[in-house]
Amino acid sequence: SYVLTQPPSVSVAPGKTARITCGGNNIGSKSVHWYQQKPGQAPVLVIYYDSDRPSGIPERFSGSNSGNTATLTISRVEAGDEADYYCQVWDSSSDFRVFGGGTKLTVL
Amino acid sequence: QVQLQESGPGLVKPSETLSLTCTVSGGSISSYYWSWIRQPPGKGLEWIGYIYYSGSTNYNPSLKSRVTISVDTSKNQFSLKLSSVTAADTAVYYCARDLGVRNYFGYYYYYMDVWGKGTTVTVSS
């Protein structure tokens, strides 16, 4: 089955740029979606179709996808961005939804 | 806008069957896929399976032998049953709308655009 690999943790200072990666075999051929989950809350979609933002998500959140790596980029990081972030794809061969293991973003 | 609410027992005994229901409000359950996702304490998200409003299903192979997802369109609800539970099934269970979109090139992709708040299920005697 398809596997997505994320770094367990990423740290960034306020006002800087955070980049969270999601690795998978030829992931660039798939559409990648990203969710933010704050402690005790349900996940929230922040990026879909590699780089589109749902309404209400700040422009500071952006995404890219190429080759074997997709990236969620958060510009001008704020304390409120501290959360777990998960990538997700649809594996067309099995019709399964697949999540990455998640990355904890710490704002220093 | 569409809202989802999970309901069901918060405590289930080992070897018994976990049963949860997700009620969809603010919109119709028809024409969409609906997924269950769970999250064990301190761990990541695990997709359990989906149901289409017409009743077709697909399950995570790691749980397939124990999972049944059903839909009741008259009540705008879908449900999860997980049999023979153990402590490893203790988790927060989420229901979500599983949105399928066809892109410009004709390819489909699926993502969860609306989530319930989640319900904690503990497996313990």
PDB file of N, CA and C in Angstrom, chain B residues 19-110:
ATOM      1  N   SER B  19     -19.946   0.726  18.417  1.00  0.00           N
ATOM      2  CA  SER B  19     -20.929   1.244  17.467  1.00  0.00           C
ATOM      3  C   SER B  19     -21.025   2.757  17.595  1.00  0.00           C
ATOM      4  N   LEU B  20     -20.827   3.445  16.496  1.00  0.00           N
ATOM      5  CA  LEU B  20     -20.920   4.900  16.464  1.00  0.00           C
ATOM      6  C   LEU B  20     -21.787   5.344  15.296  1.00  0.00           C
ATOM      7  N   THR B  21     -22.432   6.489  15.480  1.00  0.00           N
ATOM      8  CA  THR B  21     -23.250   7.081  14.428  1.00  0.00           C
ATOM      9  C   THR B  21     -22.796   8.505  14.181  1.00  0.00           C
ATOM     10  N   CYS B  22     -22.815   8.905  12.932  1.00  0.00           N
ATOM     11  CA  CYS B  22     -22.495  10.274  12.543  1.00  0.00           C
ATOM     12  C   CYS B  22     -23.740  10.889  11.918  1.00  0.00           C
ATOM     13  N   THR B  23     -24.215  11.973  12.494  1.00  0.00           N
ATOM     14  CA  THR B  23     -25.396  12.665  11.983  1.00  0.00           C
ATOM     15  C   THR B  23     -24.967  13.878  11.182  1.00  0.00           C
ATOM     16  N   VAL B  24     -25.475  13.958   9.962  1.00  0.00           N
ATOM     17  CA  VAL B  24     -25.158  15.054   9.058  1.00  0.00           C
ATOM     18  C   VAL B  24     -26.282  16.097   9.121  1.00  0.00           C
ATOM     19  N   SER B  25     -25.922  17.330   9.407  1.00  0.00           N
ATOM     20  CA  SER B  25     -26.913  18.404   9.447  1.00  0.00           C
ATOM     21  C   SER B  25     -26.466  19.552   8.548  1.00  0.00           C
ATOM     22  N   GLY B  26     -27.449  20.327   8.091  1.00  0.00           N
ATOM     23  CA  GLY B  26     -27.133  21.470   7.245  1.00  0.00           C
ATOM     24  C   GLY B  26     -26.904  21.101   5.791  1.00  0.00           C
ATOM     25  N   GLY B  27     -27.157  19.860   5.436  1.00  0.00           N
ATOM     26  CA  GLY B  27     -26.960  19.418   4.064  1.00  0.00           C
ATOM     27  C   GLY B  27     -27.377  17.967   3.922  1.00  0.00           C
ATOM     28  N   SER B  28     -27.439  17.490   2.697  1.00  0.00           N
ATOM     29  CA  SER B  28     -27.864  16.121   2.448  1.00  0.00           C
ATOM     30  C   SER B  28     -26.681  15.167   2.422  1.00  0.00           C
ATOM     31  N   ILE B  29     -26.952  13.951   2.876  1.00  0.00           N
ATOM     32  CA  ILE B  29     -25.924  12.917   2.838  1.00  0.00           C
ATOM     33  C   ILE B  29     -25.754  12.376   1.413  1.00  0.00           C
ATOM     34  N   SER B  30     -26.708  12.662   0.564  1.00  0.00           N
ATOM     35  CA  SER B  30     -26.687  12.130  -0.798  1.00  0.00           C
ATOM     36  C   SER B  30     -25.586  12.764  -1.638  1.00  0.00           C
ATOM     37  N   SER B  31     -25.122  11.976  -2.591  1.00  0.00           N
ATOM     38  CA  SER B  31     -24.137  12.421  -3.583  1.00  0.00           C
ATOM     39  C   SER B  31     -22.730  12.617  -3.023  1.00  0.00           C
ATOM     40  N   TYR B  32     -22.482  12.128  -1.818  1.00  0.00           N
ATOM     41  CA  TYR B  32     -21.141  12.272  -1.242  1.00  0.00           C
ATOM     42  C   TYR B  32     -20.632  10.937  -0.703  1.00  0.00           C
ATOM     43  N   TYR B  33     -19.303  10.905  -0.512  1.00  0.00           N
ATOM     44  CA  TYR B  33     -18.662   9.855   0.247  1.00  0.00           C
ATOM     45  C   TYR B  33     -18.516  10.345   1.688  1.00  0.00           C
ATOM     46  N   TRP B  34     -18.501   9.397   2.608  1.00  0.00           N
ATOM     47  CA  TRP B  34     -18.381   9.719   4.028  1.00  0.00           C
ATOM     48  C   TRP B  34     -17.403   8.739   4.664  1.00  0.00           C
ATOM     49  N   SER B  35     -16.451   9.295   5.408  1.00  0.00           N
ATOM     50  CA  SER B  35     -15.389   8.460   5.978  1.00  0.00           C
ATOM     51  C   SER B  35     -15.399   8.471   7.500  1.00  0.00           C
ATOM     52  N   TRP B  36     -14.826   7.400   8.050  1.00  0.00           N
ATOM     53  CA  TRP B  36     -14.493   7.336   9.468  1.00  0.00           C
ATOM     54  C   TRP B  36     -12.967   7.329   9.584  1.00  0.00           C
ATOM     55  N   ILE B  37     -12.469   8.094  10.532  1.00  0.00           N
ATOM     56  CA  ILE B  37     -11.030   8.186  10.809  1.00  0.00           C
ATOM     57  C   ILE B  37     -10.867   8.086  12.328  1.00  0.00           C
ATOM     58  N   ARG B  38      -9.800   7.463  12.770  1.00  0.00           N
ATOM     59  CA  ARG B  38      -9.572   7.392  14.206  1.00  0.00           C
ATOM     60  C   ARG B  38      -8.150   7.845  14.553  1.00  0.00           C
ATOM     61  N   GLN B  39      -7.963   8.177  15.830  1.00  0.00           N
ATOM     62  CA  GLN B  39      -6.673   8.671  16.295  1.00  0.00           C
ATOM     63  C   GLN B  39      -6.425   8.147  17.706  1.00  0.00           C
ATOM     64  N   PRO B  40      -5.598   7.119  17.840  1.00  0.00           N
ATOM     65  CA  PRO B  40      -5.235   6.628  19.187  1.00  0.00           C
ATOM     66  C   PRO B  40      -4.541   7.725  19.973  1.00  0.00           C
ATOM     67  N   PRO B  41      -4.572   7.632  21.289  1.00  0.00           N
ATOM     68  CA  PRO B  41      -3.957   8.675  22.124  1.00  0.00           C
ATOM     69  C   PRO B  41      -2.495   8.905  21.758  1.00  0.00           C
ATOM     70  N   GLY B  42      -2.149  10.150  21.463  1.00  0.00           N
ATOM     71  CA  GLY B  42      -0.767  10.507  21.163  1.00  0.00           C
ATOM     72  C   GLY B  42      -0.259  10.047  19.818  1.00  0.00           C
ATOM     73  N   LYS B  43      -1.149   9.533  18.972  1.00  0.00           N
ATOM     74  CA  LYS B  43      -0.716   9.015  17.673  1.00  0.00           C
ATOM     75  C   LYS B  43      -1.379   9.767  16.517  1.00  0.00           C
ATOM     76  N   GLY B  44      -1.092   9.318  15.310  1.00  0.00           N
ATOM     77  CA  GLY B  44      -1.585   9.998  14.124  1.00  0.00           C
ATOM     78  C   GLY B  44      -2.963   9.523  13.684  1.00  0.00           C
ATOM     79  N   LEU B  45      -3.385  10.068  12.547  1.00  0.00           N
ATOM     80  CA  LEU B  45      -4.698   9.752  11.993  1.00  0.00           C
ATOM     81  C   LEU B  45      -4.647   8.448  11.208  1.00  0.00           C
ATOM     82  N   GLU B  46      -5.701   7.648  11.378  1.00  0.00           N
ATOM     83  CA  GLU B  46      -5.821   6.393  10.649  1.00  0.00           C
ATOM     84  C   GLU B  46      -7.180   6.345   9.969  1.00  0.00           C
ATOM     85  N   TRP B  47      -7.172   6.232   8.655  1.00  0.00           N
ATOM     86  CA  TRP B  47      -8.418   6.111   7.905  1.00  0.00           C
ATOM     87  C   TRP B  47      -8.993   4.719   8.116  1.00  0.00           C
ATOM     88  N   ILE B  48     -10.271   4.647   8.493  1.00  0.00           N
ATOM     89  CA  ILE B  48     -10.923   3.372   8.765  1.00  0.00           C
ATOM     90  C   ILE B  48     -11.641   2.858   7.514  1.00  0.00           C
ATOM     91  N   GLY B  49     -12.354   3.756   6.840  1.00  0.00           N
ATOM     92  CA  GLY B  49     -13.093   3.352   5.660  1.00  0.00           C
ATOM     93  C   GLY B  49     -14.089   4.411   5.252  1.00  0.00           C
ATOM     94  N   TYR B  50     -14.723   4.173   4.092  1.00  0.00           N
ATOM     95  CA  TYR B  50     -15.730   5.113   3.630  1.00  0.00           C
ATOM     96  C   TYR B  50     -16.978   4.380   3.198  1.00  0.00           C
ATOM     97  N   ILE B  51     -18.064   5.151   3.088  1.00  0.00           N
ATOM     98  CA  ILE B  51     -19.290   4.677   2.480  1.00  0.00           C
ATOM     99  C   ILE B  51     -19.784   5.758   1.534  1.00  0.00           C
ATOM    100  N   TYR B  52     -20.249   5.359   0.369  1.00  0.00           N
ATOM    101  CA  TYR B  52     -20.911   6.260  -0.553  1.00  0.00           C
ATOM    102  C   TYR B  52     -22.387   6.269  -0.176  1.00  0.00           C
ATOM    103  N   TYR B  53     -23.096   7.342  -0.475  1.00  0.00           N
ATOM    104  CA  TYR B  53     -24.489   7.441  -0.055  1.00  0.00           C
ATOM    105  C   TYR B  53     -25.338   6.294  -0.608  1.00  0.00           C
ATOM    106  N   SER B  54     -24.884   5.722  -1.709  1.00  0.00           N
ATOM    107  CA  SER B  54     -25.621   4.613  -2.325  1.00  0.00           C
ATOM    108  C   SER B  54     -25.386   3.299  -1.584  1.00  0.00           C
ATOM    109  N   GLY B  55     -24.364   3.281  -0.698  1.00  0.00           N
ATOM    110  CA  GLY B  55     -24.110   2.091   0.098  1.00  0.00           C
ATOM    111  C   GLY B  55     -22.810   1.374  -0.199  1.00  0.00           C
ATOM    112  N   SER B  56     -22.112   1.749  -1.246  1.00  0.00           N
ATOM    113  CA  SER B  56     -20.829   1.082  -1.527  1.00  0.00           C
ATOM    114  C   SER B  56     -19.791   1.497  -0.498  1.00  0.00           C
ATOM    115  N   THR B  57     -18.914   0.571  -0.167  1.00  0.00           N
ATOM    116  CA  THR B  57     -17.942   0.799   0.903  1.00  0.00           C
ATOM    117  C   THR B  57     -16.535   0.382   0.493  1.00  0.00           C
ATOM    118  N   ASN B  58     -15.569   0.871   1.244  1.00  0.00           N
ATOM    119  CA  ASN B  58     -14.188   0.418   1.117  1.00  0.00           C
ATOM    120  C   ASN B  58     -13.527   0.613   2.474  1.00  0.00           C
ATOM    121  N   TYR B  59     -12.743  -0.392   2.892  1.00  0.00           N
ATOM    122  CA  TYR B  59     -12.204  -0.372   4.232  1.00  0.00           C
ATOM    123  C   TYR B  59     -10.684  -0.494   4.233  1.00  0.00           C
ATOM    124  N   ASN B  60     -10.079   0.092   5.268  1.00  0.00           N
ATOM    125  CA  ASN B  60      -8.655  -0.093   5.485  1.00  0.00           C
ATOM    126  C   ASN B  60      -8.392  -1.593   5.681  1.00  0.00           C
ATOM    127  N   PRO B  61      -7.454  -2.149   4.937  1.00  0.00           N
ATOM    128  CA  PRO B  61      -7.234  -3.601   5.042  1.00  0.00           C
ATOM    129  C   PRO B  61      -6.825  -4.055   6.438  1.00  0.00           C
ATOM    130  N   SER B  62      -6.222  -3.162   7.205  1.00  0.00           N
ATOM    131  CA  SER B  62      -5.803  -3.545   8.557  1.00  0.00           C
ATOM    132  C   SER B  62      -6.988  -3.753   9.488  1.00  0.00           C
ATOM    133  N   LEU B  63      -8.159  -3.257   9.103  1.00  0.00           N
ATOM    134  CA  LEU B  63      -9.358  -3.363   9.938  1.00  0.00           C
ATOM    135  C   LEU B  63     -10.508  -4.071   9.233  1.00  0.00           C
ATOM    136  N   LYS B  64     -10.303  -4.395   7.974  1.00  0.00           N
ATOM    137  CA  LYS B  64     -11.406  -4.839   7.120  1.00  0.00           C
ATOM    138  C   LYS B  64     -12.217  -5.991   7.695  1.00  0.00           C
ATOM    139  N   SER B  65     -11.558  -6.934   8.357  1.00  0.00           N
ATOM    140  CA  SER B  65     -12.271  -8.118   8.862  1.00  0.00           C
ATOM    141  C   SER B  65     -13.202  -7.778  10.020  1.00  0.00           C
ATOM    142  N   ARG B  66     -13.040  -6.596  10.620  1.00  0.00           N
ATOM    143  CA  ARG B  66     -13.828  -6.256  11.805  1.00  0.00           C
ATOM    144  C   ARG B  66     -14.762  -5.053  11.600  1.00  0.00           C
ATOM    145  N   VAL B  67     -14.680  -4.404  10.450  1.00  0.00           N
ATOM    146  CA  VAL B  67     -15.389  -3.139  10.242  1.00  0.00           C
ATOM    147  C   VAL B  67     -16.615  -3.296   9.342  1.00  0.00           C
ATOM    148  N   THR B  68     -17.680  -2.595   9.730  1.00  0.00           N
ATOM    149  CA  THR B  68     -18.843  -2.440   8.867  1.00  0.00           C
ATOM    150  C   THR B  68     -19.294  -0.987   8.941  1.00  0.00           C
ATOM    151  N   ILE B  69     -19.411  -0.345   7.787  1.00  0.00           N
ATOM    152  CA  ILE B  69     -19.942   1.011   7.720  1.00  0.00           C
ATOM    153  C   ILE B  69     -21.249   0.956   6.937  1.00  0.00           C
ATOM    154  N   SER B  70     -22.272   1.587   7.465  1.00  0.00           N
ATOM    155  CA  SER B  70     -23.588   1.577   6.829  1.00  0.00           C
ATOM    156  C   SER B  70     -24.135   2.997   6.761  1.00  0.00           C
ATOM    157  N   VAL B  71     -25.171   3.186   5.952  1.00  0.00           N
ATOM    158  CA  VAL B  71     -25.762   4.505   5.782  1.00  0.00           C
ATOM    159  C   VAL B  71     -27.281   4.413   5.870  1.00  0.00           C
ATOM    160  N   ASP B  72     -27.883   5.439   6.452  1.00  0.00           N
ATOM    161  CA  ASP B  72     -29.334   5.571   6.507  1.00  0.00           C
ATOM    162  C   ASP B  72     -29.663   6.951   5.945  1.00  0.00           C
ATOM    163  N   THR B  73     -29.985   6.990   4.675  1.00  0.00           N
ATOM    164  CA  THR B  73     -30.222   8.289   4.029  1.00  0.00           C
ATOM    165  C   THR B  73     -31.488   8.961   4.557  1.00  0.00           C
ATOM    166  N   SER B  74     -32.446   8.181   5.030  1.00  0.00           N
ATOM    167  CA  SER B  74     -33.694   8.770   5.545  1.00  0.00           C
ATOM    168  C   SER B  74     -33.440   9.571   6.824  1.00  0.00           C
ATOM    169  N   LYS B  75     -32.392   9.181   7.540  1.00  0.00           N
ATOM    170  CA  LYS B  75     -32.052   9.881   8.784  1.00  0.00           C
ATOM    171  C   LYS B  75     -30.841  10.795   8.603  1.00  0.00           C
ATOM    172  N   ASN B  76     -30.285  10.817   7.405  1.00  0.00           N
ATOM    173  CA  ASN B  76     -29.063  11.597   7.151  1.00  0.00           C
ATOM    174  C   ASN B  76     -27.935  11.195   8.106  1.00  0.00           C
ATOM    175  N   GLN B  77     -27.778   9.881   8.256  1.00  0.00           N
ATOM    176  CA  GLN B  77     -26.770   9.353   9.167  1.00  0.00           C
ATOM    177  C   GLN B  77     -25.973   8.233   8.507  1.00  0.00           C
ATOM    178  N   PHE B  78     -24.759   8.067   8.974  1.00  0.00           N
ATOM    179  CA  PHE B  78     -23.997   6.873   8.629  1.00  0.00           C
ATOM    180  C   PHE B  78     -23.342   6.359   9.904  1.00  0.00           C
ATOM    181  N   SER B  79     -23.024   5.070   9.907  1.00  0.00           N
ATOM    182  CA  SER B  79     -22.616   4.425  11.148  1.00  0.00           C
ATOM    183  C   SER B  79     -21.385   3.550  10.968  1.00  0.00           C
ATOM    184  N   LEU B  80     -20.711   3.330  12.085  1.00  0.00           N
ATOM    185  CA  LEU B  80     -19.519   2.495  12.132  1.00  0.00           C
ATOM    186  C   LEU B  80     -19.726   1.401  13.159  1.00  0.00           C
ATOM    187  N   LYS B  81     -19.412   0.182  12.788  1.00  0.00           N
ATOM    188  CA  LYS B  81     -19.356  -0.922  13.732  1.00  0.00           C
ATOM    189  C   LYS B  81     -17.973  -1.570  13.630  1.00  0.00           C
ATOM    190  N   LEU B  82     -17.341  -1.743  14.774  1.00  0.00           N
ATOM    191  CA  LEU B  82     -16.034  -2.386  14.851  1.00  0.00           C
ATOM    192  C   LEU B  82     -16.139  -3.504  15.881  1.00  0.00           C
ATOM    193  N   SER B  83     -15.970  -4.720  15.414  1.00  0.00           N
ATOM    194  CA  SER B  83     -16.186  -5.877  16.278  1.00  0.00           C
ATOM    195  C   SER B  83     -14.903  -6.328  16.971  1.00  0.00           C
ATOM    196  N   SER B  84     -15.090  -7.162  17.982  1.00  0.00           N
ATOM    197  CA  SER B  84     -13.971  -7.794  18.701  1.00  0.00           C
ATOM    198  C   SER B  84     -12.904  -6.778  19.105  1.00  0.00           C
ATOM    199  N   VAL B  85     -13.338  -5.719  19.761  1.00  0.00           N
ATOM    200  CA  VAL B  85     -12.404  -4.640  20.088  1.00  0.00           C
ATOM    201  C   VAL B  85     -11.431  -5.052  21.197  1.00  0.00           C
ATOM    202  N   THR B  86     -10.271  -4.428  21.155  1.00  0.00           N
ATOM    203  CA  THR B  86      -9.258  -4.578  22.197  1.00  0.00           C
ATOM    204  C   THR B  86      -8.813  -3.185  22.621  1.00  0.00           C
ATOM    205  N   ALA B  87      -7.907  -3.141  23.585  1.00  0.00           N
ATOM    206  CA  ALA B  87      -7.410  -1.853  24.067  1.00  0.00           C
ATOM    207  C   ALA B  87      -6.776  -1.037  22.935  1.00  0.00           C
ATOM    208  N   ALA B  88      -6.267  -1.711  21.929  1.00  0.00           N
ATOM    209  CA  ALA B  88      -5.649  -1.016  20.793  1.00  0.00           C
ATOM    210  C   ALA B  88      -6.653  -0.211  19.979  1.00  0.00           C
ATOM    211  N   ASP B  89      -7.934  -0.453  20.187  1.00  0.00           N
ATOM    212  CA  ASP B  89      -8.975   0.299  19.473  1.00  0.00           C
ATOM    213  C   ASP B  89      -9.395   1.553  20.231  1.00  0.00           C
ATOM    214  N   THR B  90      -8.815   1.778  21.390  1.00  0.00           N
ATOM    215  CA  THR B  90      -9.082   3.016  22.134  1.00  0.00           C
ATOM    216  C   THR B  90      -8.556   4.194  21.333  1.00  0.00           C
ATOM    217  N   ALA B  91      -9.436   5.145  21.068  1.00  0.00           N
ATOM    218  CA  ALA B  91      -9.068   6.251  20.184  1.00  0.00           C
ATOM    219  C   ALA B  91     -10.160   7.309  20.170  1.00  0.00           C
ATOM    220  N   VAL B  92      -9.839   8.446  19.586  1.00  0.00           N
ATOM    221  CA  VAL B  92     -10.856   9.418  19.207  1.00  0.00           C
ATOM    222  C   VAL B  92     -11.299   9.040  17.799  1.00  0.00           C
ATOM    223  N   TYR B  93     -12.603   8.908  17.614  1.00  0.00           N
ATOM    224  CA  TYR B  93     -13.155   8.528  16.319  1.00  0.00           C
ATOM    225  C   TYR B  93     -13.821   9.760  15.697  1.00  0.00           C
ATOM    226  N   TYR B  94     -13.415  10.025  14.459  1.00  0.00           N
ATOM    227  CA  TYR B  94     -13.966  11.151  13.714  1.00  0.00           C
ATOM    228  C   TYR B  94     -14.756  10.657  12.508  1.00  0.00           C
ATOM    229  N   CYS B  95     -15.841  11.360  12.207  1.00  0.00           N
ATOM    230  CA  CYS B  95     -16.491  11.164  10.913  1.00  0.00           C
ATOM    231  C   CYS B  95     -16.198  12.405  10.070  1.00  0.00           C
ATOM    232  N   ALA B  96     -16.175  12.221   8.768  1.00  0.00           N
ATOM    233  CA  ALA B  96     -15.827  13.332   7.883  1.00  0.00           C
ATOM    234  C   ALA B  96     -16.501  13.172   6.527  1.00  0.00           C
ATOM    235  N   ARG B  97     -16.790  14.310   5.877  1.00  0.00           N
ATOM    236  CA  ARG B  97     -17.255  14.264   4.502  1.00  0.00           C
ATOM    237  C   ARG B  97     -16.031  14.065   3.610  1.00  0.00           C
ATOM    238  N   ASP B  98     -16.135  13.103   2.751  1.00  0.00           N
ATOM    239  CA  ASP B  98     -15.031  12.675   1.900  1.00  0.00           C
ATOM    240  C   ASP B  98     -15.338  13.182   0.493  1.00  0.00           C
ATOM    241  N   LEU B  99     -14.794  14.344   0.173  1.00  0.00           N
ATOM    242  CA  LEU B  99     -15.174  15.040  -1.045  1.00  0.00           C
ATOM    243  C   LEU B  99     -14.365  14.544  -2.241  1.00  0.00           C
ATOM    244  N   GLY B 100     -15.070  14.112  -3.278  1.00  0.00           N
ATOM    245  CA  GLY B 100     -14.409  13.691  -4.508  1.00  0.00           C
ATOM    246  C   GLY B 100     -14.524  14.780  -5.557  1.00  0.00           C
ATOM    247  N   VAL B 101     -13.407  15.137  -6.137  1.00  0.00           N
ATOM    248  CA  VAL B 101     -13.376  16.206  -7.127  1.00  0.00           C
ATOM    249  C   VAL B 101     -12.664  15.718  -8.375  1.00  0.00           C
ATOM    250  N   ARG B 102     -13.202  16.097  -9.538  1.00  0.00           N
ATOM    251  CA  ARG B 102     -12.549  15.768 -10.805  1.00  0.00           C
ATOM    252  C   ARG B 102     -11.813  17.000 -11.296  1.00  0.00           C
ATOM    253  N   ASN B 103     -10.519  16.857 -11.544  1.00  0.00           N
ATOM    254  CA  ASN B 103      -9.755  18.036 -11.938  1.00  0.00           C
ATOM    255  C   ASN B 103      -9.842  18.277 -13.444  1.00  0.00           C
ATOM    256  N   TYR B 104      -9.139  19.312 -13.884  1.00  0.00           N
ATOM    257  CA  TYR B 104      -9.197  19.755 -15.273  1.00  0.00           C
ATOM    258  C   TYR B 104      -8.783  18.650 -16.242  1.00  0.00           C
ATOM    259  N   PHE B 105      -7.893  17.774 -15.746  1.00  0.00           N
ATOM    260  CA  PHE B 105      -7.381  16.722 -16.622  1.00  0.00           C
ATOM    261  C   PHE B 105      -8.230  15.453 -16.568  1.00  0.00           C
ATOM    262  N   GLY B 106      -9.301  15.512 -15.784  1.00  0.00           N
ATOM    263  CA  GLY B 106     -10.188  14.357 -15.716  1.00  0.00           C
ATOM    264  C   GLY B 106      -9.843  13.360 -14.623  1.00  0.00           C
ATOM    265  N   TYR B 107      -8.838  13.697 -13.813  1.00  0.00           N
ATOM    266  CA  TYR B 107      -8.460  12.805 -12.721  1.00  0.00           C
ATOM    267  C   TYR B 107      -9.211  13.187 -11.446  1.00  0.00           C
ATOM    268  N   TYR B 108      -9.543  12.171 -10.654  1.00  0.00           N
ATOM    269  CA  TYR B 108     -10.232  12.425  -9.398  1.00  0.00           C
ATOM    270  C   TYR B 108      -9.239  12.514  -8.245  1.00  0.00           C
ATOM    271  N   TYR B 109      -9.638  13.251  -7.225  1.00  0.00           N
ATOM    272  CA  TYR B 109      -8.923  13.229  -5.961  1.00  0.00           C
ATOM    273  C   TYR B 109      -9.944  13.382  -4.843  1.00  0.00           C
ATOM    274  N   TYR B 110      -9.593  12.869  -3.678  1.00  0.00           N
ATOM    275  CA  TYR B 110     -10.518  12.842  -2.553  1.00  0.00           C
ATOM    276  C   TYR B 110      -9.854  13.417  -1.316  1.00  0.00           C
TER     277      TYR B 110
END
